[in-house]
CSV table of C-alpha atoms and ligand atoms in Angstrom, one decimal:
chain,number,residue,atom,x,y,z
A,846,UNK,CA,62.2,36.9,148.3
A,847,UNK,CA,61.8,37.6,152.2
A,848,UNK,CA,65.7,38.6,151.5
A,849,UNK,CA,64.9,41.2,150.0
A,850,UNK,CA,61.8,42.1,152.1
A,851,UNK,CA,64.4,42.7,155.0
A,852,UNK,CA,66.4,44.9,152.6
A,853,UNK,CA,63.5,47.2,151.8
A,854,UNK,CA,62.8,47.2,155.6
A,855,UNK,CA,65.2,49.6,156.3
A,856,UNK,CA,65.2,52.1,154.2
A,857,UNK,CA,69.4,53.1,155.2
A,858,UNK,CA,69.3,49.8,153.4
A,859,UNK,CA,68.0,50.8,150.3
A,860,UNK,CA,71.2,51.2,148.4
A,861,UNK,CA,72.5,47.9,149.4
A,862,UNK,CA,69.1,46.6,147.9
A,863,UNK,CA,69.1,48.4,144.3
A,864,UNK,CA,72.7,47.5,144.5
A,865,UNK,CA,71.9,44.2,144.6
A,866,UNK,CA,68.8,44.1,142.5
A,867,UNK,CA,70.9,45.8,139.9
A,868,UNK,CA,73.7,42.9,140.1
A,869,UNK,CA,70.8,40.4,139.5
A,870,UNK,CA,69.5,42.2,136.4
A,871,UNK,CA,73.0,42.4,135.3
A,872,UNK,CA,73.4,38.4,135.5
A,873,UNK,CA,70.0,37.8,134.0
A,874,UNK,CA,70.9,40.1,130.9
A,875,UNK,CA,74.6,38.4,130.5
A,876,UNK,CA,72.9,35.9,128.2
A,877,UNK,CA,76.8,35.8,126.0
A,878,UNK,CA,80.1,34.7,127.2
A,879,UNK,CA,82.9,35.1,125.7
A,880,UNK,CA,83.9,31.2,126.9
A,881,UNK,CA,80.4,29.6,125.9
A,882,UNK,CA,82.1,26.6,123.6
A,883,UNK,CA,85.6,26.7,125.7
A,884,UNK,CA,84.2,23.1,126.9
A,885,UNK,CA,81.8,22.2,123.7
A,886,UNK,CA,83.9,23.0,121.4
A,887,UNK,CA,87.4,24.5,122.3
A,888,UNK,CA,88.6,25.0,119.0
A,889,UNK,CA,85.9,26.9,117.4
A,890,UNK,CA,87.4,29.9,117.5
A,891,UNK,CA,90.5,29.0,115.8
A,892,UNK,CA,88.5,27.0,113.3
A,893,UNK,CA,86.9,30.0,112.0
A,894,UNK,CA,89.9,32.5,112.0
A,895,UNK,CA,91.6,30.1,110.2
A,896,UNK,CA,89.0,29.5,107.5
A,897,UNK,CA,88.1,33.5,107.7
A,898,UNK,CA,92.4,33.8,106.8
A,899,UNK,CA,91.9,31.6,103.8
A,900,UNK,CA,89.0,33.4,102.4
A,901,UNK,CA,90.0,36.7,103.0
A,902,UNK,CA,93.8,35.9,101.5
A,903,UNK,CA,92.1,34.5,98.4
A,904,UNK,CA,90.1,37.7,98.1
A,905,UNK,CA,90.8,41.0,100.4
A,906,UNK,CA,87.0,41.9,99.7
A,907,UNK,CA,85.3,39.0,101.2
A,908,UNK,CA,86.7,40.4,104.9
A,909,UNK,CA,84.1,43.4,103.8
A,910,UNK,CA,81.7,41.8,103.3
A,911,UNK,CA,81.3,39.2,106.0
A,912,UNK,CA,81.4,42.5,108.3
A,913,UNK,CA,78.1,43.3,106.1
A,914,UNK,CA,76.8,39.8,106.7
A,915,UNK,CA,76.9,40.4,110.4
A,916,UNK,CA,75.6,43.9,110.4
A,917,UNK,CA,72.6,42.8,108.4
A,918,UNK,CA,71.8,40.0,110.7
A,919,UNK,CA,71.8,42.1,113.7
A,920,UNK,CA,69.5,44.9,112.3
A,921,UNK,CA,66.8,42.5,111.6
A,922,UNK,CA,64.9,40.9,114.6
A,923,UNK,CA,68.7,40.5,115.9
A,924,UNK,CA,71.7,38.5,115.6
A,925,UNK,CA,70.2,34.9,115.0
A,926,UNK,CA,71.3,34.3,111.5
A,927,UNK,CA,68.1,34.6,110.2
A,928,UNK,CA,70.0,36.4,107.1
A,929,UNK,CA,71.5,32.6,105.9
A,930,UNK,CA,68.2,31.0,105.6
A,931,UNK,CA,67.7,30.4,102.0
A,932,UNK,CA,64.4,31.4,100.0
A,933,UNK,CA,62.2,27.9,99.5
A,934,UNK,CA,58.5,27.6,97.9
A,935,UNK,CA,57.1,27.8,101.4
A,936,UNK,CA,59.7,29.8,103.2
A,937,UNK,CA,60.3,33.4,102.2
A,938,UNK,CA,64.1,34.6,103.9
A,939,UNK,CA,66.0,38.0,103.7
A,940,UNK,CA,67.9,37.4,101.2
A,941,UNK,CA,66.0,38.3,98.3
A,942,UNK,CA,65.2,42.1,100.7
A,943,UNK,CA,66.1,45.4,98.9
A,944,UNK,CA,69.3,45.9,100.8
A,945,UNK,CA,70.4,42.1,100.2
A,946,UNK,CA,69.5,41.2,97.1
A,947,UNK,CA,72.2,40.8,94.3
A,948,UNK,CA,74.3,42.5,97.6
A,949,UNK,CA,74.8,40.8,100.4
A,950,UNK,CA,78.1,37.8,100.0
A,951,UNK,CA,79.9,35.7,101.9
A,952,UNK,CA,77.5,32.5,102.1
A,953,UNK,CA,79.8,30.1,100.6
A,954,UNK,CA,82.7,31.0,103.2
A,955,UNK,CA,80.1,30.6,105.9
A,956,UNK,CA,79.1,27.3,104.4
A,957,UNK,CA,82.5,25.8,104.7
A,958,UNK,CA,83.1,27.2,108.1
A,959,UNK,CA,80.0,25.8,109.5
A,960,UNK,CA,81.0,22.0,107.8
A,961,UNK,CA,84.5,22.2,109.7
A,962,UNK,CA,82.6,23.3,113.0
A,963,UNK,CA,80.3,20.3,112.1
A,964,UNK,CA,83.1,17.9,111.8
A,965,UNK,CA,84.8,19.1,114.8
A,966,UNK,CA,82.0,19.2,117.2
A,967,UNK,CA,78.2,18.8,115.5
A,968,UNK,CA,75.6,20.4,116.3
A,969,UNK,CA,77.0,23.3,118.8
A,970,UNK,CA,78.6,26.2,117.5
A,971,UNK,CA,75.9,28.2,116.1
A,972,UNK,CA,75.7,30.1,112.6
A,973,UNK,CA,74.6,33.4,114.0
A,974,UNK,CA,77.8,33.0,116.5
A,975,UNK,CA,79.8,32.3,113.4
A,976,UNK,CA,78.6,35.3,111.4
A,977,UNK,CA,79.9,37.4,114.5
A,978,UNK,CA,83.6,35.6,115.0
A,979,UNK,CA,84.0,35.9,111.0
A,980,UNK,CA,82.9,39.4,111.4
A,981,UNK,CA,86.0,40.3,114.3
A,982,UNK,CA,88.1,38.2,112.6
A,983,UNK,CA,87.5,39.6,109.1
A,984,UNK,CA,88.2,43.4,110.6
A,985,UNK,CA,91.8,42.2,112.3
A,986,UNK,CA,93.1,40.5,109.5
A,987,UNK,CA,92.4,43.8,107.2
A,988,UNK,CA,94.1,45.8,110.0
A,989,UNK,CA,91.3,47.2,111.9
A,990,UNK,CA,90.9,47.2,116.0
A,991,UNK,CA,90.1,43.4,117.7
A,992,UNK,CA,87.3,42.6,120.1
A,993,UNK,CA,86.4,39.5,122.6
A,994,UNK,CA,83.2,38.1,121.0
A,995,UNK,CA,80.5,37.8,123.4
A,996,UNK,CA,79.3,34.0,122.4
A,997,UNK,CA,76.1,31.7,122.8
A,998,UNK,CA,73.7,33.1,120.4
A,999,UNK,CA,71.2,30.3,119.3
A,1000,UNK,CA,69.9,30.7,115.6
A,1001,UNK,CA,66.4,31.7,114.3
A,1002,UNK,CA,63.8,29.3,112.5
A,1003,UNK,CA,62.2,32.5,110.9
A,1004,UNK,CA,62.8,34.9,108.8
A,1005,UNK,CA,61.6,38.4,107.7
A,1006,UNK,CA,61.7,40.0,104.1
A,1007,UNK,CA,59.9,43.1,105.4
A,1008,UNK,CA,61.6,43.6,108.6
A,1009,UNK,CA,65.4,43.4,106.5
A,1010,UNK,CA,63.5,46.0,104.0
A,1011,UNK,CA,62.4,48.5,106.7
A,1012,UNK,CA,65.6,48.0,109.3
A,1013,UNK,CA,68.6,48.4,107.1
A,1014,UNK,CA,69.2,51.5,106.0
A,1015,UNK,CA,69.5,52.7,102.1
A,1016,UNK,CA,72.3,54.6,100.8
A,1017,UNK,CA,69.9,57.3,99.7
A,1018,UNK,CA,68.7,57.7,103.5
A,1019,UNK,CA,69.3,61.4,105.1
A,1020,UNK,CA,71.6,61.8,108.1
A,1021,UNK,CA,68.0,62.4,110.2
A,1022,UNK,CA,66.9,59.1,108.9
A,1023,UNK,CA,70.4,57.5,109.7
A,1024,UNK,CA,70.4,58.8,113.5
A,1025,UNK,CA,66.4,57.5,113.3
A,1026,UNK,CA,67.5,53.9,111.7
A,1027,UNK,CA,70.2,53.3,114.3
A,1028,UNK,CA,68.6,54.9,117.2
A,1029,UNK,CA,65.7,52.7,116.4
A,1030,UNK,CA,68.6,49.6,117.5
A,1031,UNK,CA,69.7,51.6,120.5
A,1032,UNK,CA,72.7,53.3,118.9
A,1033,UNK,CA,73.9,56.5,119.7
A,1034,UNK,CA,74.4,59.3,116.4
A,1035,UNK,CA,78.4,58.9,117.8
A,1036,UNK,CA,77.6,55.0,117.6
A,1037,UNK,CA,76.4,55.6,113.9
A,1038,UNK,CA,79.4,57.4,113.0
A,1039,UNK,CA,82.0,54.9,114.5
A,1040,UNK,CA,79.7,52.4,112.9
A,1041,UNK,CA,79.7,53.7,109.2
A,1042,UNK,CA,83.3,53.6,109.4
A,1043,UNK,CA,83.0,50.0,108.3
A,1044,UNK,CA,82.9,51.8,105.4
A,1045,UNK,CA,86.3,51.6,105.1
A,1046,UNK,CA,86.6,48.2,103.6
A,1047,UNK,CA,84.7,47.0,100.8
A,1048,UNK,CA,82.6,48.0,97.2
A,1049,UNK,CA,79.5,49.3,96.4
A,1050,UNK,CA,77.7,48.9,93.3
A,1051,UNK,CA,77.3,51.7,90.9
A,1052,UNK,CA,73.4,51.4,91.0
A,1053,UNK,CA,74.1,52.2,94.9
A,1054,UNK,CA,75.4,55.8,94.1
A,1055,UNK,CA,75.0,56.8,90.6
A,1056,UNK,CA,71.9,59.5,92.0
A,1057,UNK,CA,75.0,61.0,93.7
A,1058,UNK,CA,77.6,61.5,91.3
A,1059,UNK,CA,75.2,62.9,88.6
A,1060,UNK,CA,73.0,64.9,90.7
A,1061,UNK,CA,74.9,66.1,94.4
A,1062,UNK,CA,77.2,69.3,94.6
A,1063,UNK,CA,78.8,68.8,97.6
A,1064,UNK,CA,81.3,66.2,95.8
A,1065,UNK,CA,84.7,66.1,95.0
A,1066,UNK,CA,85.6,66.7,91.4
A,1067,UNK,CA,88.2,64.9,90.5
A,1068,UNK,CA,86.8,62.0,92.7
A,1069,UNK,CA,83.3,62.4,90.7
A,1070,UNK,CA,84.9,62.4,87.4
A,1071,UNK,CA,87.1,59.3,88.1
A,1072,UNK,CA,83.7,57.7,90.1
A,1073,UNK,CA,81.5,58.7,86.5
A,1074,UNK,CA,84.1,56.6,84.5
A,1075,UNK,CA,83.4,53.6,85.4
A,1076,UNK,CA,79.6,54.6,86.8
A,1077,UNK,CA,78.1,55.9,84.2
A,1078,UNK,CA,74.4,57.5,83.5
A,1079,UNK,CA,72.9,54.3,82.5
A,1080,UNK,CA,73.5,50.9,82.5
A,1081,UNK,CA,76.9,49.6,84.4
A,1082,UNK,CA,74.4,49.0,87.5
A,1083,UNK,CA,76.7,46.3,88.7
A,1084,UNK,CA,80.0,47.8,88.2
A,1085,UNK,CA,82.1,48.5,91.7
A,1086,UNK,CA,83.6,50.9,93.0
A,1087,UNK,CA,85.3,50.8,96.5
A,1088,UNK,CA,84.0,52.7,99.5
A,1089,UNK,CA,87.1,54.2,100.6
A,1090,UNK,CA,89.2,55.3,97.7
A,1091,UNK,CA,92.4,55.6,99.4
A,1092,UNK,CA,92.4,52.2,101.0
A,1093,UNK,CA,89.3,49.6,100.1
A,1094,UNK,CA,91.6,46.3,101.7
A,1095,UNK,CA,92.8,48.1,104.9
A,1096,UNK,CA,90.4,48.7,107.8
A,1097,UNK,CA,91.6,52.2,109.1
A,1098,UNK,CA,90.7,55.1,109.2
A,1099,UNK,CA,90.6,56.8,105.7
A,1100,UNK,CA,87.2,56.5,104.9
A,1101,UNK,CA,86.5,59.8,107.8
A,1102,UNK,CA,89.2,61.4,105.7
A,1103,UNK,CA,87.7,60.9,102.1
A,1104,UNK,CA,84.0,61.7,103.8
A,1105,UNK,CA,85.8,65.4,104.9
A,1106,UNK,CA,87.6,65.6,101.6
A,1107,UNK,CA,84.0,65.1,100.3
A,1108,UNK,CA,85.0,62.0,98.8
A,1109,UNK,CA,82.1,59.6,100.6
A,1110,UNK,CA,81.0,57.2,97.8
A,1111,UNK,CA,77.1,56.5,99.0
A,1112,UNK,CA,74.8,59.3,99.6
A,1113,UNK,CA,75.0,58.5,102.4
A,1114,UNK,CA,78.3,58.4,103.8
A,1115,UNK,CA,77.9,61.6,102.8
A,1116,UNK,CA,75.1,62.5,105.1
A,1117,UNK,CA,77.7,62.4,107.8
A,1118,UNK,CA,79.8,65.4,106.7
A,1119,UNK,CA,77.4,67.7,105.2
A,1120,UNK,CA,76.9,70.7,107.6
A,1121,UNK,CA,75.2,68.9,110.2
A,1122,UNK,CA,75.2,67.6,113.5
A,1123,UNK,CA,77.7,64.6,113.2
A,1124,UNK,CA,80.1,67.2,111.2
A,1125,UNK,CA,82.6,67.4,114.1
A,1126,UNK,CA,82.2,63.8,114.9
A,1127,UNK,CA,83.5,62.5,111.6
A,1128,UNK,CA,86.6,65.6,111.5
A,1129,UNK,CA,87.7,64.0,114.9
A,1130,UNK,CA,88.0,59.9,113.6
A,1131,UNK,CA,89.4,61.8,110.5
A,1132,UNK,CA,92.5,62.4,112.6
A,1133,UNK,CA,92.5,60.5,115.3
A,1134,UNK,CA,92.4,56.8,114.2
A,1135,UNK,CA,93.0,55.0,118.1
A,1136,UNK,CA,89.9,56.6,119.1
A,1137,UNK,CA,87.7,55.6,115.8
A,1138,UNK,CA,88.9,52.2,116.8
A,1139,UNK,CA,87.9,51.9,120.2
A,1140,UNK,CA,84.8,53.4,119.4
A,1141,UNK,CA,84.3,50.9,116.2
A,1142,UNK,CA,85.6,47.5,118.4
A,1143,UNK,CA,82.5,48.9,121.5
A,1144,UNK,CA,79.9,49.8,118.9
A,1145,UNK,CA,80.7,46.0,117.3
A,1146,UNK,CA,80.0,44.8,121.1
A,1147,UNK,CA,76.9,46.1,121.0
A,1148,UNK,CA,75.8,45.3,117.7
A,1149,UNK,CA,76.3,41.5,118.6
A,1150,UNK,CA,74.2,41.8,121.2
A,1151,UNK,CA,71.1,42.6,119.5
A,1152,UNK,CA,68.1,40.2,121.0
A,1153,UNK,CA,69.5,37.5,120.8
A,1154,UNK,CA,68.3,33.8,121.2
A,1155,UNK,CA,70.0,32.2,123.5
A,1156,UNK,CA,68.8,29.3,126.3
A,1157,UNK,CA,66.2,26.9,124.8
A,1158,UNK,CA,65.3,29.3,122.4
A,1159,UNK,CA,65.8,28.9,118.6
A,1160,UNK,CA,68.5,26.4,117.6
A,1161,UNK,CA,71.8,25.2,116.5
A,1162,UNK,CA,71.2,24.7,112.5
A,1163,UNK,CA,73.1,22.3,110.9
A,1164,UNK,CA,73.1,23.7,107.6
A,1165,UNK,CA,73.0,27.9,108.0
A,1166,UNK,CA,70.7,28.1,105.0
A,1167,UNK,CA,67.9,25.9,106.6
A,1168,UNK,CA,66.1,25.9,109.8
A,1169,UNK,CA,66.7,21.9,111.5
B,2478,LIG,C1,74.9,53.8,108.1
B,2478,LIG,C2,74.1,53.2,107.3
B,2478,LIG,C3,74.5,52.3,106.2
B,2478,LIG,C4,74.1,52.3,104.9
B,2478,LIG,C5,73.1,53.2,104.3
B,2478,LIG,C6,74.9,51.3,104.2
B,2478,LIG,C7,74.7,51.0,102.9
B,2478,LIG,C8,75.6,50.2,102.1
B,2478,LIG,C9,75.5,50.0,100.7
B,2478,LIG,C10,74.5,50.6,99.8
B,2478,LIG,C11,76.5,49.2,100.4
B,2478,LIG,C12,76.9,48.7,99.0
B,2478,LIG,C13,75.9,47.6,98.5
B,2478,LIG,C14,76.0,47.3,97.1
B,2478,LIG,O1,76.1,48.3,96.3
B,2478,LIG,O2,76.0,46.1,96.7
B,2478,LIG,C15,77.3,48.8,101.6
B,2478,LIG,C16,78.4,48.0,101.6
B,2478,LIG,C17,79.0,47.7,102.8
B,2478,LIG,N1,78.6,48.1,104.1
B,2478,LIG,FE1,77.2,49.4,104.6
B,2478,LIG,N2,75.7,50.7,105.1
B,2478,LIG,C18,75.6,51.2,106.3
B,2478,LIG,C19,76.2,50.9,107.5
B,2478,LIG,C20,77.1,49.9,107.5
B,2478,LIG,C21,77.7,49.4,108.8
B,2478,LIG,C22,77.2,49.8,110.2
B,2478,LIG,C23,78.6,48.4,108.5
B,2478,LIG,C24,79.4,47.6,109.3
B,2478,LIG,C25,79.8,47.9,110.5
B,2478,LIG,C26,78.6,48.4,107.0
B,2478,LIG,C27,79.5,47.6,106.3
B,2478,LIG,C28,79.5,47.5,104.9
B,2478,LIG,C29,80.6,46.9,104.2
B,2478,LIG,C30,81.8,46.2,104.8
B,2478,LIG,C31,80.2,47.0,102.8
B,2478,LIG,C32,81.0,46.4,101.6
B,2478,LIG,C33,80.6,44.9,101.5
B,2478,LIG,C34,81.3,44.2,100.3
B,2478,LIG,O3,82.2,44.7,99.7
B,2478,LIG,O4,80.8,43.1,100.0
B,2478,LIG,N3,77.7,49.2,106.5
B,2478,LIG,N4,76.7,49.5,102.6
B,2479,LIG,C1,64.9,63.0,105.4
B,2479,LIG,O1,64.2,62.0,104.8
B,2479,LIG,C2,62.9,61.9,105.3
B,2479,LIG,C3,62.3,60.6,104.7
B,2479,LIG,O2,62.6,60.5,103.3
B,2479,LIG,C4,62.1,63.1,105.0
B,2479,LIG,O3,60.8,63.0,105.5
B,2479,LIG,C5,62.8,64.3,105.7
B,2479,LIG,O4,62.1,65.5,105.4
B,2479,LIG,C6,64.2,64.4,105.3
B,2479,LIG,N1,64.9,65.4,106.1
B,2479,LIG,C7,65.7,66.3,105.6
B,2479,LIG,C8,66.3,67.2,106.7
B,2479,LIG,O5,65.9,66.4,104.5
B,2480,LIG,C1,78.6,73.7,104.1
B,2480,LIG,O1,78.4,75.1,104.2
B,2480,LIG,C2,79.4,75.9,103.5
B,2480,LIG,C3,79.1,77.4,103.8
B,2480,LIG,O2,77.8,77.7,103.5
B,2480,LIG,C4,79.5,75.6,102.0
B,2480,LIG,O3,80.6,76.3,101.4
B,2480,LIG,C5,79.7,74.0,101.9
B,2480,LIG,O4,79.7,73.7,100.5
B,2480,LIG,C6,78.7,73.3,102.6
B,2480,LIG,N1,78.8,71.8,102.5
B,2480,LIG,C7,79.7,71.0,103.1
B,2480,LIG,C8,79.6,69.6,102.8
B,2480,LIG,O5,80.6,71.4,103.9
């Protein structure tokens, strides 16, 4: 502390001071590393990409929705894997939430990931650290942009229904609600757009976007008859249709394209190209995939680093649908 005092003293040295203040703040804040089980647990990585390559090879979809998995753990009271607990008479999780229920997938693939990680070093690798390796890895192996996953997240011991209900956004929210949701996370509306582009993988249930085929204009016709056939006005509520129509298995950059050819599937997807502010946003990733990448890989970054527990805090659950 006196250090510092002497710092302040002189006020010529007042630069060096914040400089170094702002090195500290930086250290204390660099909770993740991106080598956190290099000594625990060196293979923990490749245990998971190799487990994420079986699953996604067995089905292309199951890359999508592991992405989801992660997302949906972030937005709630932050990455801790707090999405995996399982509902019990006492406990009440997130997976029964609007925007999860009968929605959310991928448990069983995390399941057999965290058994290998248990076999091959127990108790260390975490399960809101493996929803956020599986995540990377999942967007690689369908072609999209790679990252280096910051590492060390500890997992939760609670839960909240309301909180997954209130911070996940719903396919019939407005872009202003959008920019609202995610700015609520500390996301920027460019961060929302690179982000939606996850959109590019994966299917959506028909009760997600039936309100928009039967009652929007600013649709696509032939992409709103084809969408009605196998969506229709009643009933069908679980039948699937893929997010990006050009290309549901490959992560690039199609789904900007479809959203300008009025093609979005969800409301709203839609939101984002509908003569407002993030108009010239999506036209840009619509024709310039390297930079929809970058974007996509940094606003992943950030996402993972969403509060969370790390030191003594929280734990290392055995089994990812159960606190210890
Ligand atoms: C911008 C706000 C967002 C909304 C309103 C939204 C909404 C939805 C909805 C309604 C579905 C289909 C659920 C179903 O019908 O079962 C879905 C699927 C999906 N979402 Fe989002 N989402 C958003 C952002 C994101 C983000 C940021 C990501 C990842 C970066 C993401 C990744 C996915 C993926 C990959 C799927 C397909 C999952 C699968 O096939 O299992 N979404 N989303
Ligand atoms: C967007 O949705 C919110 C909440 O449903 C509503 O209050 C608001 O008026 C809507 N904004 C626009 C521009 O439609
Ligand atoms: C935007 O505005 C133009 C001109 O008013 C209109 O033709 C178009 O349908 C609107 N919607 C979209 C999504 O561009």
């Amino acid at each position: 502390m006196a250090f510092f005092y002497y710092f302040l003293w002189s006020s010529s040295n007042l630069r060096t001071f914040l400089f170094l203040f702002s090195l500290l703040t930086a250290v204390a804040s660099a909770q993740l590393s991106s080598n956190f089980y290099s000594s625990s647990c060196p293979n923990a990585l490749s245990i998971v990409k190799s487990a994420v390559k079986t699953a996604v090879s067995n089905e292309a979809r199951m890359g999508a929705s592991l992405l989801r998995l992660h997302f949906h753990d972030c937005f709630v009271n932050g990455c801790d894997a707090s999405i995996l607990l399982d509902d019990t008479s006492t406990f009440t999780g997130e997976k029964n939430a609007g925007p999860n229920a009968n929605s959310v997938r991928g448990f069983d693939v995390v399941d057999t990931i965290k058994t290998q990680l248990e076999s091959a070093c127990a108790g260390v690798v975490s399960c809101a650290d493996i929803l956020a390796v599986a995540a990377r890895d999942s967007v690689v192996l369908l072609g999209g942009p790679s990252w280096t996953v910051q590492l060390g997240r500890r997992d939760a011991t609670t839960a909240s229904q309301s909180a997954a209900g209130s911070n996940i956004p719903a396919p019939t929210t407005n872009l202003s609600g959008l920019i609202t949701a995610f700015s609520n996370k500390g996301f920027t509306t460019k961060e929302l757009v690179a982000l939606s582009g996850g959109h590019t993988i994966g299917q959506a249930k028909c009760s997600s976007f039936r309100a928009r085929l039967y009652n929007e204009n600013n649709i696509e016709a032939s992409f709103a008859t084809s969408t009605k056939s196998k969506c229709p006005n009643s009933g069908s509520d679980n039948n699937l249709s893929p997010l990006d129509v050009t290309s549901p298995t490959t992560f690039d950059n199609a789904y900007f394209k479809n959203v300008v050819s009025l093609k979005g599937l969800l409301h709203s997807d839609q939101q984002l190209f509908n003569n407002g502010s993030t108009d010239s946003q999506v036209r840009a990733y619509s024709t310039n995939p390297t930079s929809f990448r970058t974007d996509f890989a940094n606003a992943m970054i950030k996402m993972g680093n969403l509060s969370p527990l790390t030191g003594t805090s929280g734990q290392i659950r055995t089994n990812c649908r159960k606190v210890n």
